[in-house]
Coordinates of C-alpha atoms and ligand atoms in Angstrom, one line a residue:
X348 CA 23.7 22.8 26.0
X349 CA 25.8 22.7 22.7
X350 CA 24.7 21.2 19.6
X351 CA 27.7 18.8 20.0
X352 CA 26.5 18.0 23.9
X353 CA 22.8 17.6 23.3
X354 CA 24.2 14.9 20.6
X355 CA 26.4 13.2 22.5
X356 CA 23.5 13.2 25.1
X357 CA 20.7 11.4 22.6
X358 CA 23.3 8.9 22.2
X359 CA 23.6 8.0 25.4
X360 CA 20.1 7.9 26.5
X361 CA 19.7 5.5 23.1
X362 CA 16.9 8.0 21.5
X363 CA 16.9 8.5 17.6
X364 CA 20.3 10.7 17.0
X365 CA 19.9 13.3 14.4
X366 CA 23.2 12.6 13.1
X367 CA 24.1 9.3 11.1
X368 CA 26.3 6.7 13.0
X369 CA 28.6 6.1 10.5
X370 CA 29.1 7.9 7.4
X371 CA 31.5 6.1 5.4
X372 CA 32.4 8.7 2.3
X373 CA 33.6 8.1 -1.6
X374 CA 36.4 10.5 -1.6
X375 CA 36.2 11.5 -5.7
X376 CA 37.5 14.4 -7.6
X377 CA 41.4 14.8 -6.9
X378 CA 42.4 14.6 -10.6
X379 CA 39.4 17.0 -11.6
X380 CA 40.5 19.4 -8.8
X381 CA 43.9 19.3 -10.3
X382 CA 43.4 19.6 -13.9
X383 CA 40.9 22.5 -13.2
X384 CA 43.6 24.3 -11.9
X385 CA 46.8 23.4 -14.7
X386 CA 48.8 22.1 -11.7
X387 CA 49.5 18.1 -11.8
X388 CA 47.2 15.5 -10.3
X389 CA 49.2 14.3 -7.4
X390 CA 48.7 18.3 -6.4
X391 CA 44.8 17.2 -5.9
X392 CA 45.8 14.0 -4.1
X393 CA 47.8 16.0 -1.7
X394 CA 44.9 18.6 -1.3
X395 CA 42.6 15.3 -0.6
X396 CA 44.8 14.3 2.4
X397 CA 44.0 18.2 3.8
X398 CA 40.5 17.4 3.0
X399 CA 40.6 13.6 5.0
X400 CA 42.4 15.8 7.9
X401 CA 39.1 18.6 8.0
X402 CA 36.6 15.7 7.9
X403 CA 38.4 13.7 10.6
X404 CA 37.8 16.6 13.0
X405 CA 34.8 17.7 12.1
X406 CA 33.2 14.1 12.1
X407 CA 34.3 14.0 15.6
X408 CA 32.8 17.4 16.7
X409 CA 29.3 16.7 14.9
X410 CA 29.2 13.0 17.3
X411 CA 29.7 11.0 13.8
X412 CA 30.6 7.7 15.5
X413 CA 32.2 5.9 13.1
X414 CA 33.5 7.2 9.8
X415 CA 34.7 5.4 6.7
X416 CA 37.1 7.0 3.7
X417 CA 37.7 5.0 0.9
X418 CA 41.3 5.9 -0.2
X419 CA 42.3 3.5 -1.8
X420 CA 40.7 0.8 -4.6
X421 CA 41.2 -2.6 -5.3
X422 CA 40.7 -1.1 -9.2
X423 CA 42.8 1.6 -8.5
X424 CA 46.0 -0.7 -9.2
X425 CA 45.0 -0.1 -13.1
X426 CA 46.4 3.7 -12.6
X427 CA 49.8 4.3 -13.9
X428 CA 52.4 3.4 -11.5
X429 CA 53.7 6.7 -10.2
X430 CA 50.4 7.7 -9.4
X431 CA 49.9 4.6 -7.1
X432 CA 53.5 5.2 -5.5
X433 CA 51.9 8.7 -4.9
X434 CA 49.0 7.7 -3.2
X435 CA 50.7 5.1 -1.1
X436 CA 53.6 7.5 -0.5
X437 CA 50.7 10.0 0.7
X438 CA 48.9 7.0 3.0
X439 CA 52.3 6.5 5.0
X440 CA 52.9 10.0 5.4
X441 CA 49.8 10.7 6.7
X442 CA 49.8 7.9 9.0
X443 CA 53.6 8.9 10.4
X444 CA 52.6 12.3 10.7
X445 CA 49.2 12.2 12.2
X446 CA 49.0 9.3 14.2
X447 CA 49.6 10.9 17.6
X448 CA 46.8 13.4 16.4
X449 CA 44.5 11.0 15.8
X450 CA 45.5 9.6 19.0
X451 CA 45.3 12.4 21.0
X452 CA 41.9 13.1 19.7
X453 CA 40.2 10.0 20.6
X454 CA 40.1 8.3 17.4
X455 CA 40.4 4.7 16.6
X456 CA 41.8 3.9 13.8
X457 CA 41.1 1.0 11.5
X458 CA 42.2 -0.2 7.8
X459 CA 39.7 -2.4 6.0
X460 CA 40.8 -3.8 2.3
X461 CA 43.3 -6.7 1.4
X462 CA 46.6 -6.2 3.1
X463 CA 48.6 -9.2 1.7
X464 CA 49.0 -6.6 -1.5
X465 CA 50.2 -4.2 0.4
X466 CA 54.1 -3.3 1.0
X467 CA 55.5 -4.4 4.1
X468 CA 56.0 -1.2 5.2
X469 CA 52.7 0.3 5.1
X470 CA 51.1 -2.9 6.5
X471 CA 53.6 -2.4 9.6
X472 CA 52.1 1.1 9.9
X473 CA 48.7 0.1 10.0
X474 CA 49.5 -2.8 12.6
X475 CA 50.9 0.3 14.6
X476 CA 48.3 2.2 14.3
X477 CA 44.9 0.0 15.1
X478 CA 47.2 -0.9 18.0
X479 CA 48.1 2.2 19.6
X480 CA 44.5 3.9 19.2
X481 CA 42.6 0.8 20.0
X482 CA 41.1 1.9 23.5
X483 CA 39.8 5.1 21.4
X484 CA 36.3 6.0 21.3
X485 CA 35.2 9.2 20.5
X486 CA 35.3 8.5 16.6
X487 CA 36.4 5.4 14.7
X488 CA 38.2 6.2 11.3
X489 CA 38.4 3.4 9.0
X490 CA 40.1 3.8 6.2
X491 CA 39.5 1.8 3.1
X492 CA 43.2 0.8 1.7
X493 CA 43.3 -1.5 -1.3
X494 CA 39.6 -2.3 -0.5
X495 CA 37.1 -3.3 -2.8
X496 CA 33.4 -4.8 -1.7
X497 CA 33.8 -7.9 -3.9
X498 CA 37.2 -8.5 -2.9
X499 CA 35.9 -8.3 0.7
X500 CA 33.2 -10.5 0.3
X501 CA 35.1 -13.2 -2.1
X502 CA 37.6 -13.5 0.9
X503 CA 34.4 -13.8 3.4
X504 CA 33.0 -16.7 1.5
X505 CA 36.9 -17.7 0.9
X506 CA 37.0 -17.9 4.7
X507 CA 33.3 -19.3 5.8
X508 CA 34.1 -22.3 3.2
X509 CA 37.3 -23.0 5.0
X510 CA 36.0 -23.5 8.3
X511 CA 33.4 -25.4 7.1
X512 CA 35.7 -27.7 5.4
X513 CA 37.5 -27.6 8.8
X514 CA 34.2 -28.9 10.7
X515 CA 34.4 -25.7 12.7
X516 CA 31.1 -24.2 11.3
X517 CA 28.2 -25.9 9.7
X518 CA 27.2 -25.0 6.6
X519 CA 23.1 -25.2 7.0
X520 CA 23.8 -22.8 9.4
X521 CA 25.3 -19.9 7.7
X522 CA 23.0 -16.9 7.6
X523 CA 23.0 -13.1 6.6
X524 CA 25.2 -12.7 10.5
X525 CA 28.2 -15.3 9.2
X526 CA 28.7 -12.9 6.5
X527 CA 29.0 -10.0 8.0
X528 CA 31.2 -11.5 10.7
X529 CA 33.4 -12.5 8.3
X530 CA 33.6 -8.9 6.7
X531 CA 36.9 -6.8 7.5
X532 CA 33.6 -4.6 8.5
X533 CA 33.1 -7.3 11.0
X534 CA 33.1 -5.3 14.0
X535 CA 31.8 -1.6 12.3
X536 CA 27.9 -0.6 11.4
X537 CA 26.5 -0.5 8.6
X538 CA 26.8 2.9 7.1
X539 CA 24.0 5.1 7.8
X540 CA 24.8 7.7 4.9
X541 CA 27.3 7.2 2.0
X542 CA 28.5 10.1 0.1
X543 CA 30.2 10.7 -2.7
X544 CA 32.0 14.3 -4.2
X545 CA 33.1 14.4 -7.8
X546 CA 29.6 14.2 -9.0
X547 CA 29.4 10.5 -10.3
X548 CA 26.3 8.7 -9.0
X549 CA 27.8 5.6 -8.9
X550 CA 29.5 3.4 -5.9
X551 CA 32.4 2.0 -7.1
X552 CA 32.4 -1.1 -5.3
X553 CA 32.4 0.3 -2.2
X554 CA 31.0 -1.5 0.6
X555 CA 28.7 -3.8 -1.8
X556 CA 27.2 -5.6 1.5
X557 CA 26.9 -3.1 4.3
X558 CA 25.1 -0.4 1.8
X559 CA 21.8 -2.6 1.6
X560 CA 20.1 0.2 3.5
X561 CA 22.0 3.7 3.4
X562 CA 21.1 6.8 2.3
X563 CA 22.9 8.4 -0.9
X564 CA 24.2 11.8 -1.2
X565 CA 26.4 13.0 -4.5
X566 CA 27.7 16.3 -3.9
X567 CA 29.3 18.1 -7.5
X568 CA 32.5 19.3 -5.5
X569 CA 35.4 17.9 -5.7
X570 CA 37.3 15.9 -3.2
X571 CA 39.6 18.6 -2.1
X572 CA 37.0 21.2 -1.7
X573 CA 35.1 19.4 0.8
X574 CA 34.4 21.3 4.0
X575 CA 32.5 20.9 7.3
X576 CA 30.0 22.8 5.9
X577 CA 29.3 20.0 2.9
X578 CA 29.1 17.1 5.5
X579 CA 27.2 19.2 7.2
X580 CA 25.1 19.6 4.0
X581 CA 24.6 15.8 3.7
X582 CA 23.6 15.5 7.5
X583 CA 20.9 17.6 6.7
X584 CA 19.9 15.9 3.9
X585 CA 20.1 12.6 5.8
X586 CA 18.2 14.3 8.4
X587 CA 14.7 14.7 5.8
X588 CA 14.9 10.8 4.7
X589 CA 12.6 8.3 5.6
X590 CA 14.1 5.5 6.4
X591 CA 11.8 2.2 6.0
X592 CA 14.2 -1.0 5.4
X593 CA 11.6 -2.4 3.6
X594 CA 8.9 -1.6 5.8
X595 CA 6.1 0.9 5.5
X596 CA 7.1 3.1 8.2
X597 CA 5.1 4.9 10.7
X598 CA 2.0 6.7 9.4
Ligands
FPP1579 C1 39.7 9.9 -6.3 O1 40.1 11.0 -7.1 C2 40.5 9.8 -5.2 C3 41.3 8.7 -5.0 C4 41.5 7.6 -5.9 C5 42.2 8.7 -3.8 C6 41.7 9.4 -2.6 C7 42.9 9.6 -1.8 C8 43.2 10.6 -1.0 C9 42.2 11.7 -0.7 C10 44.5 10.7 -0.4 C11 44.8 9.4 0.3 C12 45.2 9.7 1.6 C13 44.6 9.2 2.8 C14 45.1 9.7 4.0 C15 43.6 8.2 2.8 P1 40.5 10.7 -8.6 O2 41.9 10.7 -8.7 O3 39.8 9.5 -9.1 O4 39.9 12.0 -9.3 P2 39.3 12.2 -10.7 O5 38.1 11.3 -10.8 O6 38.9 13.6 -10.8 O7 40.4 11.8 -11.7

């Protein structure tokens, strides 16, 4: 039996899968990539979409079930303007381009982030594209598109007050679940493992709630440079935690 059929396999039969569920990834490094190399940093940005394309496929053939990049920050607006033209230039493309791919692959896709920002254009795309790969299951790609995890939960709490000012929920009975049903992560895992390239050890407001118990791994490549081979890296590193939640684990 292959690797990729023995994994499948443990995930059916519901036993403890060697690979993470959902790996959800700080994509870091473009500019670095770039100016290592004298050429200009939207060259690194286009590399990184190469890089987004590898991981897509070999997320899907390692059983990765769901798997998050975050492309885009709600911070990220403070870059200079070209450079956010670029990166939303490179978002569309990508989606035009690749949509049928992803499709044909079995992945669902999903954006997560603040839309209302976003041009009309590229919010149409995304409506296109969470519709047509719905029914997808092998791998669920969510990309994270003007997202930040305050922003995400500010519009949460923005949303739980309204309804209960509405009478439709009560507010003695909001808990830890209403949150996280009111997340634009609603209907995803939490991740299992986060990693981030570039070398910085820090999140970047990146999925604030849902990270309460995931594993780290900061890899010193950049971005563009990643390979199977480096998620396969962080699976195996993932692999030798222990995992308590707060617990003491067995003995
Ligand atoms: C961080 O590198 C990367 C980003 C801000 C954007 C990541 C975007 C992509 C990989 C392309 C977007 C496309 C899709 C399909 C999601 P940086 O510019 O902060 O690098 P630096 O820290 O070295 O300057």
């Amino acid at each position: 039996m292959s690797v990729l059929a023995k994994q499948s396999a443990s995930f059916e039969h519901g036993s403890q899968p060697s690979v993470p569920r959902h790996v959800a990834i700080i994509m870091d490094g473009n500019g670095r990539w770039a100016s290592a190399r004298g050429v200009p940093r939207a060259e690194g940005h286009r590399r990184g979409v190469d890089a987004v394309r590898e991981t897509i496929r070999a997320a899907a053939e390692l059983g990765i079930k769901h798997l998050t990049l975050f492309g885009f920050s709600s911070e990220n607006w403070s870059r200079p303007r070209d450079e956010i033209e670029l990166l939303f230039g490179l978002f569309r493309s990508y989606i035009r381009n690749d949509l049928r791919q992803l499709d044909e692959a079995g992945a669902r896709v999903k954006v997560i982030g603040r839309r209302t920002d976003l041009p009309p254009d590229i919010r149409l795309l995304i409506d296109e594209a969470e519709r047509r790969t719905d029914a997808n299951r092998r791998v669920q790609v969510n990309f994270a598109f003007n997202y930040g995890g305050r922003d995400e939960i500010t519009r949460a709490v923005a949303r739980i007050a309204a309804e209960a000012a509405d009478g439709l929920l009560d507010p003695e009975a909001v808990n830890e679940g209403t949150i996280a049903d009111h997340l634009d992560t609603a209907s995803i895992p939490d991740p299992d493992l986060i990693i981030r390239t570039g070398g910085e050890l820090r999140l970047s407001n990146f999925l604030l709630w849902q990270c309460a118990y995931s594993e780290f791994v900061f890899l010193p490549i950049y971005w563009p440079d990643f390979r199977k081979d480096d998620l396969e890296e962080a699976l195996g590193l993932f692999e030798g935690r222990s995992r308590r939640y707060g617990g003491i684990g067995a003995r």
